[in-house]
Amino acid sequence: MKYPFSDDKVARVFAAFPAIERDMALSLRDLIFEVADATPEVGQVEESLKWGQPSYLTPETRSGSTLRVGLAKGGGVAIFAHCGTDIISTYAATFGGLEQIEGNRAVVFRSADDIAPARLRLLVHHGLTYHLRKATSASA
């Protein structure tokens, strides 16, 4: 595993997912860590549980808004963002119709083929740098 779990509770949540959904969720998890590694201003990403879902935040720099990965209600997996942000709506405006968007809170993936890392890097980067971008736009 490229990014070992630092929290046994998070590892158990992933282990409890059905096999297909677990593989999809783990690929989303890897993508979050990959984008963080490629974005120095994000700092260390912390993995924990929020609302019973694996959650990713930037406590060191406070650069981002929490992203979560979990099972979608109608099947598949989703990447969730705080509904009070524009993370999902910006992604939907850029790639509308390419994924199943649930309002301003989630992008749902019904199969592994639905996960397009090149597009999702934008969403993850947007989430991990959300507060940096908001601070920059407020001072402009």
JSON list of C-alpha atoms in Angstrom, two decimals:
[
{"chain": "A", "resi": 1, "resn": "MET", "atom": "CA", "xyz": [0.00, 0.00, 0.00]},
{"chain": "A", "resi": 2, "resn": "LYS", "atom": "CA", "xyz": [1.47, 3.30, -1.13]},
{"chain": "A", "resi": 3, "resn": "TYR", "atom": "CA", "xyz": [-0.12, 5.28, 1.71]},
{"chain": "A", "resi": 4, "resn": "PRO", "atom": "CA", "xyz": [-0.37, 3.16, 4.87]},
{"chain": "A", "resi": 5, "resn": "PHE", "atom": "CA", "xyz": [-3.19, 3.86, 7.29]},
{"chain": "A", "resi": 6, "resn": "SER", "atom": "CA", "xyz": [-2.19, 5.83, 10.37]},
{"chain": "A", "resi": 7, "resn": "ASP", "atom": "CA", "xyz": [-5.56, 5.28, 12.05]},
{"chain": "A", "resi": 8, "resn": "ASP", "atom": "CA", "xyz": [-6.85, 1.74, 12.67]},
{"chain": "A", "resi": 9, "resn": "LYS", "atom": "CA", "xyz": [-10.45, 3.00, 12.83]},
{"chain": "A", "resi": 10, "resn": "VAL", "atom": "CA", "xyz": [-10.17, 4.37, 9.27]},
{"chain": "A", "resi": 11, "resn": "ALA", "atom": "CA", "xyz": [-8.60, 1.11, 8.08]},
{"chain": "A", "resi": 12, "resn": "ARG", "atom": "CA", "xyz": [-11.52, -0.84, 9.58]},
{"chain": "A", "resi": 13, "resn": "VAL", "atom": "CA", "xyz": [-14.06, 1.36, 7.77]},
{"chain": "A", "resi": 14, "resn": "PHE", "atom": "CA", "xyz": [-12.36, 0.67, 4.44]},
{"chain": "A", "resi": 15, "resn": "ALA", "atom": "CA", "xyz": [-12.12, -3.05, 5.27]},
{"chain": "A", "resi": 16, "resn": "ALA", "atom": "CA", "xyz": [-15.88, -3.14, 5.92]},
{"chain": "A", "resi": 17, "resn": "PHE", "atom": "CA", "xyz": [-16.76, -1.80, 2.45]},
{"chain": "A", "resi": 18, "resn": "PRO", "atom": "CA", "xyz": [-17.85, -4.41, -0.11]},
{"chain": "A", "resi": 19, "resn": "ALA", "atom": "CA", "xyz": [-14.82, -5.44, -2.24]},
{"chain": "A", "resi": 20, "resn": "ILE", "atom": "CA", "xyz": [-15.69, -3.46, -5.40]},
{"chain": "A", "resi": 21, "resn": "GLU", "atom": "CA", "xyz": [-16.56, -0.31, -3.48]},
{"chain": "A", "resi": 22, "resn": "ARG", "atom": "CA", "xyz": [-13.48, -0.73, -1.27]},
{"chain": "A", "resi": 23, "resn": "ASP", "atom": "CA", "xyz": [-11.20, -0.76, -4.33]},
{"chain": "A", "resi": 24, "resn": "MET", "atom": "CA", "xyz": [-12.91, 2.34, -5.71]},
{"chain": "A", "resi": 25, "resn": "ALA", "atom": "CA", "xyz": [-12.73, 4.15, -2.36]},
{"chain": "A", "resi": 26, "resn": "LEU", "atom": "CA", "xyz": [-9.06, 3.25, -1.96]},
{"chain": "A", "resi": 27, "resn": "SER", "atom": "CA", "xyz": [-8.31, 4.70, -5.39]},
{"chain": "A", "resi": 28, "resn": "LEU", "atom": "CA", "xyz": [-10.00, 7.97, -4.31]},
{"chain": "A", "resi": 29, "resn": "ARG", "atom": "CA", "xyz": [-7.97, 7.88, -1.08]},
{"chain": "A", "resi": 30, "resn": "ASP", "atom": "CA", "xyz": [-4.73, 7.41, -3.03]},
{"chain": "A", "resi": 31, "resn": "LEU", "atom": "CA", "xyz": [-5.65, 10.31, -5.30]},
{"chain": "A", "resi": 32, "resn": "ILE", "atom": "CA", "xyz": [-6.15, 12.61, -2.31]},
{"chain": "A", "resi": 33, "resn": "PHE", "atom": "CA", "xyz": [-2.70, 11.77, -0.94]},
{"chain": "A", "resi": 34, "resn": "GLU", "atom": "CA", "xyz": [-1.10, 12.06, -4.40]},
{"chain": "A", "resi": 35, "resn": "VAL", "atom": "CA", "xyz": [-2.54, 15.53, -4.96]},
{"chain": "A", "resi": 36, "resn": "ALA", "atom": "CA", "xyz": [-1.47, 16.58, -1.46]},
{"chain": "A", "resi": 37, "resn": "ASP", "atom": "CA", "xyz": [2.06, 15.30, -2.09]},
{"chain": "A", "resi": 38, "resn": "ALA", "atom": "CA", "xyz": [2.20, 17.33, -5.31]},
{"chain": "A", "resi": 39, "resn": "THR", "atom": "CA", "xyz": [0.91, 20.50, -3.61]},
{"chain": "A", "resi": 40, "resn": "PRO", "atom": "CA", "xyz": [3.49, 21.70, -1.06]},
{"chain": "A", "resi": 41, "resn": "GLU", "atom": "CA", "xyz": [1.29, 24.50, 0.32]},
{"chain": "A", "resi": 42, "resn": "VAL", "atom": "CA", "xyz": [-1.17, 21.87, 1.59]},
{"chain": "A", "resi": 43, "resn": "GLY", "atom": "CA", "xyz": [1.26, 20.34, 4.07]},
{"chain": "A", "resi": 44, "resn": "GLN", "atom": "CA", "xyz": [0.52, 17.06, 5.79]},
{"chain": "A", "resi": 45, "resn": "VAL", "atom": "CA", "xyz": [-2.93, 15.56, 5.19]},
{"chain": "A", "resi": 46, "resn": "GLU", "atom": "CA", "xyz": [-4.60, 14.05, 8.22]},
{"chain": "A", "resi": 47, "resn": "GLU", "atom": "CA", "xyz": [-6.87, 11.04, 7.80]},
{"chain": "A", "resi": 48, "resn": "SER", "atom": "CA", "xyz": [-9.61, 10.54, 10.38]},
{"chain": "A", "resi": 49, "resn": "LEU", "atom": "CA", "xyz": [-13.28, 9.67, 10.64]},
{"chain": "A", "resi": 50, "resn": "LYS", "atom": "CA", "xyz": [-16.05, 12.27, 10.38]},
{"chain": "A", "resi": 51, "resn": "TRP", "atom": "CA", "xyz": [-19.64, 11.13, 10.38]},
{"chain": "A", "resi": 52, "resn": "GLY", "atom": "CA", "xyz": [-18.27, 7.58, 10.16]},
{"chain": "A", "resi": 53, "resn": "GLN", "atom": "CA", "xyz": [-16.53, 8.29, 6.85]},
{"chain": "A", "resi": 54, "resn": "PRO", "atom": "CA", "xyz": [-12.82, 8.51, 6.07]},
{"chain": "A", "resi": 55, "resn": "SER", "atom": "CA", "xyz": [-12.02, 12.23, 6.04]},
{"chain": "A", "resi": 56, "resn": "TYR", "atom": "CA", "xyz": [-9.03, 14.22, 4.83]},
{"chain": "A", "resi": 57, "resn": "LEU", "atom": "CA", "xyz": [-8.05, 17.60, 6.15]},
{"chain": "A", "resi": 58, "resn": "THR", "atom": "CA", "xyz": [-5.04, 19.89, 6.33]},
{"chain": "A", "resi": 59, "resn": "PRO", "atom": "CA", "xyz": [-4.56, 20.69, 10.05]},
{"chain": "A", "resi": 60, "resn": "GLU", "atom": "CA", "xyz": [-1.00, 21.95, 9.69]},
{"chain": "A", "resi": 61, "resn": "THR", "atom": "CA", "xyz": [-1.70, 24.66, 7.10]},
{"chain": "A", "resi": 62, "resn": "ARG", "atom": "CA", "xyz": [-5.49, 24.86, 7.30]},
{"chain": "A", "resi": 63, "resn": "SER", "atom": "CA", "xyz": [-5.33, 25.30, 3.55]},
{"chain": "A", "resi": 64, "resn": "GLY", "atom": "CA", "xyz": [-8.26, 23.09, 2.69]},
{"chain": "A", "resi": 65, "resn": "SER", "atom": "CA", "xyz": [-11.79, 22.10, 3.46]},
{"chain": "A", "resi": 66, "resn": "THR", "atom": "CA", "xyz": [-12.46, 18.54, 4.60]},
{"chain": "A", "resi": 67, "resn": "LEU", "atom": "CA", "xyz": [-12.96, 15.95, 1.87]},
{"chain": "A", "resi": 68, "resn": "ARG", "atom": "CA", "xyz": [-14.63, 12.64, 2.74]},
{"chain": "A", "resi": 69, "resn": "VAL", "atom": "CA", "xyz": [-14.83, 9.31, 0.93]},
{"chain": "A", "resi": 70, "resn": "GLY", "atom": "CA", "xyz": [-17.71, 6.93, 1.52]},
{"chain": "A", "resi": 71, "resn": "LEU", "atom": "CA", "xyz": [-20.39, 4.70, 0.16]},
{"chain": "A", "resi": 72, "resn": "ALA", "atom": "CA", "xyz": [-23.07, 6.42, -1.91]},
{"chain": "A", "resi": 73, "resn": "LYS", "atom": "CA", "xyz": [-26.70, 5.85, -0.93]},
{"chain": "A", "resi": 74, "resn": "GLY", "atom": "CA", "xyz": [-27.71, 4.51, -4.35]},
{"chain": "A", "resi": 75, "resn": "GLY", "atom": "CA", "xyz": [-24.61, 2.33, -4.74]},
{"chain": "A", "resi": 76, "resn": "GLY", "atom": "CA", "xyz": [-21.00, 2.99, -5.60]},
{"chain": "A", "resi": 77, "resn": "VAL", "atom": "CA", "xyz": [-18.77, 5.43, -3.76]},
{"chain": "A", "resi": 78, "resn": "ALA", "atom": "CA", "xyz": [-18.62, 9.18, -3.47]},
{"chain": "A", "resi": 79, "resn": "ILE", "atom": "CA", "xyz": [-16.24, 11.95, -2.65]},
{"chain": "A", "resi": 80, "resn": "PHE", "atom": "CA", "xyz": [-17.95, 14.47, -0.41]},
{"chain": "A", "resi": 81, "resn": "ALA", "atom": "CA", "xyz": [-17.16, 18.11, 0.33]},
{"chain": "A", "resi": 82, "resn": "HIS", "atom": "CA", "xyz": [-18.70, 20.51, 2.83]},
{"chain": "A", "resi": 83, "resn": "CYS", "atom": "CA", "xyz": [-21.96, 21.71, 1.29]},
{"chain": "A", "resi": 84, "resn": "GLY", "atom": "CA", "xyz": [-21.22, 25.31, 2.32]},
{"chain": "A", "resi": 85, "resn": "THR", "atom": "CA", "xyz": [-18.27, 25.46, -0.09]},
{"chain": "A", "resi": 86, "resn": "ASP", "atom": "CA", "xyz": [-18.17, 25.74, -3.87]},
{"chain": "A", "resi": 87, "resn": "ILE", "atom": "CA", "xyz": [-15.90, 22.69, -4.27]},
{"chain": "A", "resi": 88, "resn": "ILE", "atom": "CA", "xyz": [-18.50, 20.40, -5.86]},
{"chain": "A", "resi": 89, "resn": "SER", "atom": "CA", "xyz": [-20.36, 23.16, -7.72]},
{"chain": "A", "resi": 90, "resn": "THR", "atom": "CA", "xyz": [-17.14, 24.38, -9.34]},
{"chain": "A", "resi": 91, "resn": "TYR", "atom": "CA", "xyz": [-16.33, 20.83, -10.38]},
{"chain": "A", "resi": 92, "resn": "ALA", "atom": "CA", "xyz": [-19.87, 20.36, -11.72]},
{"chain": "A", "resi": 93, "resn": "ALA", "atom": "CA", "xyz": [-19.63, 23.60, -13.71]},
{"chain": "A", "resi": 94, "resn": "THR", "atom": "CA", "xyz": [-16.37, 22.41, -15.25]},
{"chain": "A", "resi": 95, "resn": "PHE", "atom": "CA", "xyz": [-17.31, 18.78, -15.89]},
{"chain": "A", "resi": 96, "resn": "GLY", "atom": "CA", "xyz": [-21.12, 18.79, -15.73]},
{"chain": "A", "resi": 97, "resn": "GLY", "atom": "CA", "xyz": [-22.72, 15.70, -17.19]},
{"chain": "A", "resi": 98, "resn": "LEU", "atom": "CA", "xyz": [-19.56, 13.61, -16.97]},
{"chain": "A", "resi": 99, "resn": "GLU", "atom": "CA", "xyz": [-20.20, 12.35, -13.43]},
{"chain": "A", "resi": 100, "resn": "GLN", "atom": "CA", "xyz": [-23.18, 12.05, -11.19]},
{"chain": "A", "resi": 101, "resn": "ILE", "atom": "CA", "xyz": [-23.19, 15.17, -9.05]},
{"chain": "A", "resi": 102, "resn": "GLU", "atom": "CA", "xyz": [-25.33, 15.29, -5.90]},
{"chain": "A", "resi": 103, "resn": "GLY", "atom": "CA", "xyz": [-26.07, 18.95, -5.34]},
{"chain": "A", "resi": 104, "resn": "ASN", "atom": "CA", "xyz": [-23.14, 20.78, -3.83]},
{"chain": "A", "resi": 105, "resn": "ARG", "atom": "CA", "xyz": [-22.07, 17.91, -1.58]},
{"chain": "A", "resi": 106, "resn": "ALA", "atom": "CA", "xyz": [-20.84, 14.91, -3.60]},
{"chain": "A", "resi": 107, "resn": "VAL", "atom": "CA", "xyz": [-19.61, 13.33, -6.80]},
{"chain": "A", "resi": 108, "resn": "VAL", "atom": "CA", "xyz": [-20.78, 9.72, -7.10]},
{"chain": "A", "resi": 109, "resn": "PHE", "atom": "CA", "xyz": [-19.02, 6.90, -8.92]},
{"chain": "A", "resi": 110, "resn": "ARG", "atom": "CA", "xyz": [-21.03, 3.79, -9.74]},
{"chain": "A", "resi": 111, "resn": "SER", "atom": "CA", "xyz": [-18.10, 1.82, -11.15]},
{"chain": "A", "resi": 112, "resn": "ALA", "atom": "CA", "xyz": [-14.32, 1.99, -11.23]},
{"chain": "A", "resi": 113, "resn": "ASP", "atom": "CA", "xyz": [-14.53, 3.11, -14.87]},
{"chain": "A", "resi": 114, "resn": "ASP", "atom": "CA", "xyz": [-16.33, 6.27, -13.70]},
{"chain": "A", "resi": 115, "resn": "ILE", "atom": "CA", "xyz": [-13.28, 7.41, -11.74]},
{"chain": "A", "resi": 116, "resn": "ALA", "atom": "CA", "xyz": [-11.26, 9.71, -14.01]},
{"chain": "A", "resi": 117, "resn": "PRO", "atom": "CA", "xyz": [-8.13, 10.70, -12.06]},
{"chain": "A", "resi": 118, "resn": "ALA", "atom": "CA", "xyz": [-7.17, 13.52, -14.46]},
{"chain": "A", "resi": 119, "resn": "ARG", "atom": "CA", "xyz": [-10.50, 15.29, -13.81]},
{"chain": "A", "resi": 120, "resn": "LEU", "atom": "CA", "xyz": [-10.69, 14.41, -10.13]},
{"chain": "A", "resi": 121, "resn": "ARG", "atom": "CA", "xyz": [-7.27, 15.90, -9.43]},
{"chain": "A", "resi": 122, "resn": "LEU", "atom": "CA", "xyz": [-8.91, 19.29, -10.00]},
{"chain": "A", "resi": 123, "resn": "LEU", "atom": "CA", "xyz": [-11.66, 18.59, -7.45]},
{"chain": "A", "resi": 124, "resn": "VAL", "atom": "CA", "xyz": [-9.18, 17.28, -4.86]},
{"chain": "A", "resi": 125, "resn": "HIS", "atom": "CA", "xyz": [-6.79, 20.19, -5.42]},
{"chain": "A", "resi": 126, "resn": "HIS", "atom": "CA", "xyz": [-9.72, 22.59, -5.11]},
{"chain": "A", "resi": 127, "resn": "GLY", "atom": "CA", "xyz": [-10.70, 20.96, -1.81]},
{"chain": "A", "resi": 128, "resn": "LEU", "atom": "CA", "xyz": [-7.20, 20.82, -0.34]},
{"chain": "A", "resi": 129, "resn": "THR", "atom": "CA", "xyz": [-6.51, 24.48, -1.19]},
{"chain": "A", "resi": 130, "resn": "TYR", "atom": "CA", "xyz": [-10.00, 25.87, -0.62]},
{"chain": "A", "resi": 131, "resn": "HIS", "atom": "CA", "xyz": [-9.11, 28.29, 2.20]},
{"chain": "A", "resi": 132, "resn": "LEU", "atom": "CA", "xyz": [-5.90, 29.43, 0.49]},
{"chain": "A", "resi": 133, "resn": "ARG", "atom": "CA", "xyz": [-7.86, 30.38, -2.62]},
{"chain": "A", "resi": 134, "resn": "LYS", "atom": "CA", "xyz": [-10.60, 32.10, -0.62]},
{"chain": "A", "resi": 135, "resn": "ALA", "atom": "CA", "xyz": [-8.01, 34.15, 1.30]},
{"chain": "A", "resi": 136, "resn": "THR", "atom": "CA", "xyz": [-6.29, 35.11, -1.95]},
{"chain": "A", "resi": 137, "resn": "SER", "atom": "CA", "xyz": [-9.53, 36.17, -3.63]},
{"chain": "A", "resi": 138, "resn": "ALA", "atom": "CA", "xyz": [-10.62, 38.15, -0.54]},
{"chain": "A", "resi": 139, "resn": "SER", "atom": "CA", "xyz": [-7.39, 40.14, -0.53]},
{"chain": "A", "resi": 140, "resn": "ALA", "atom": "CA", "xyz": [-7.48, 40.86, -4.27]}
]
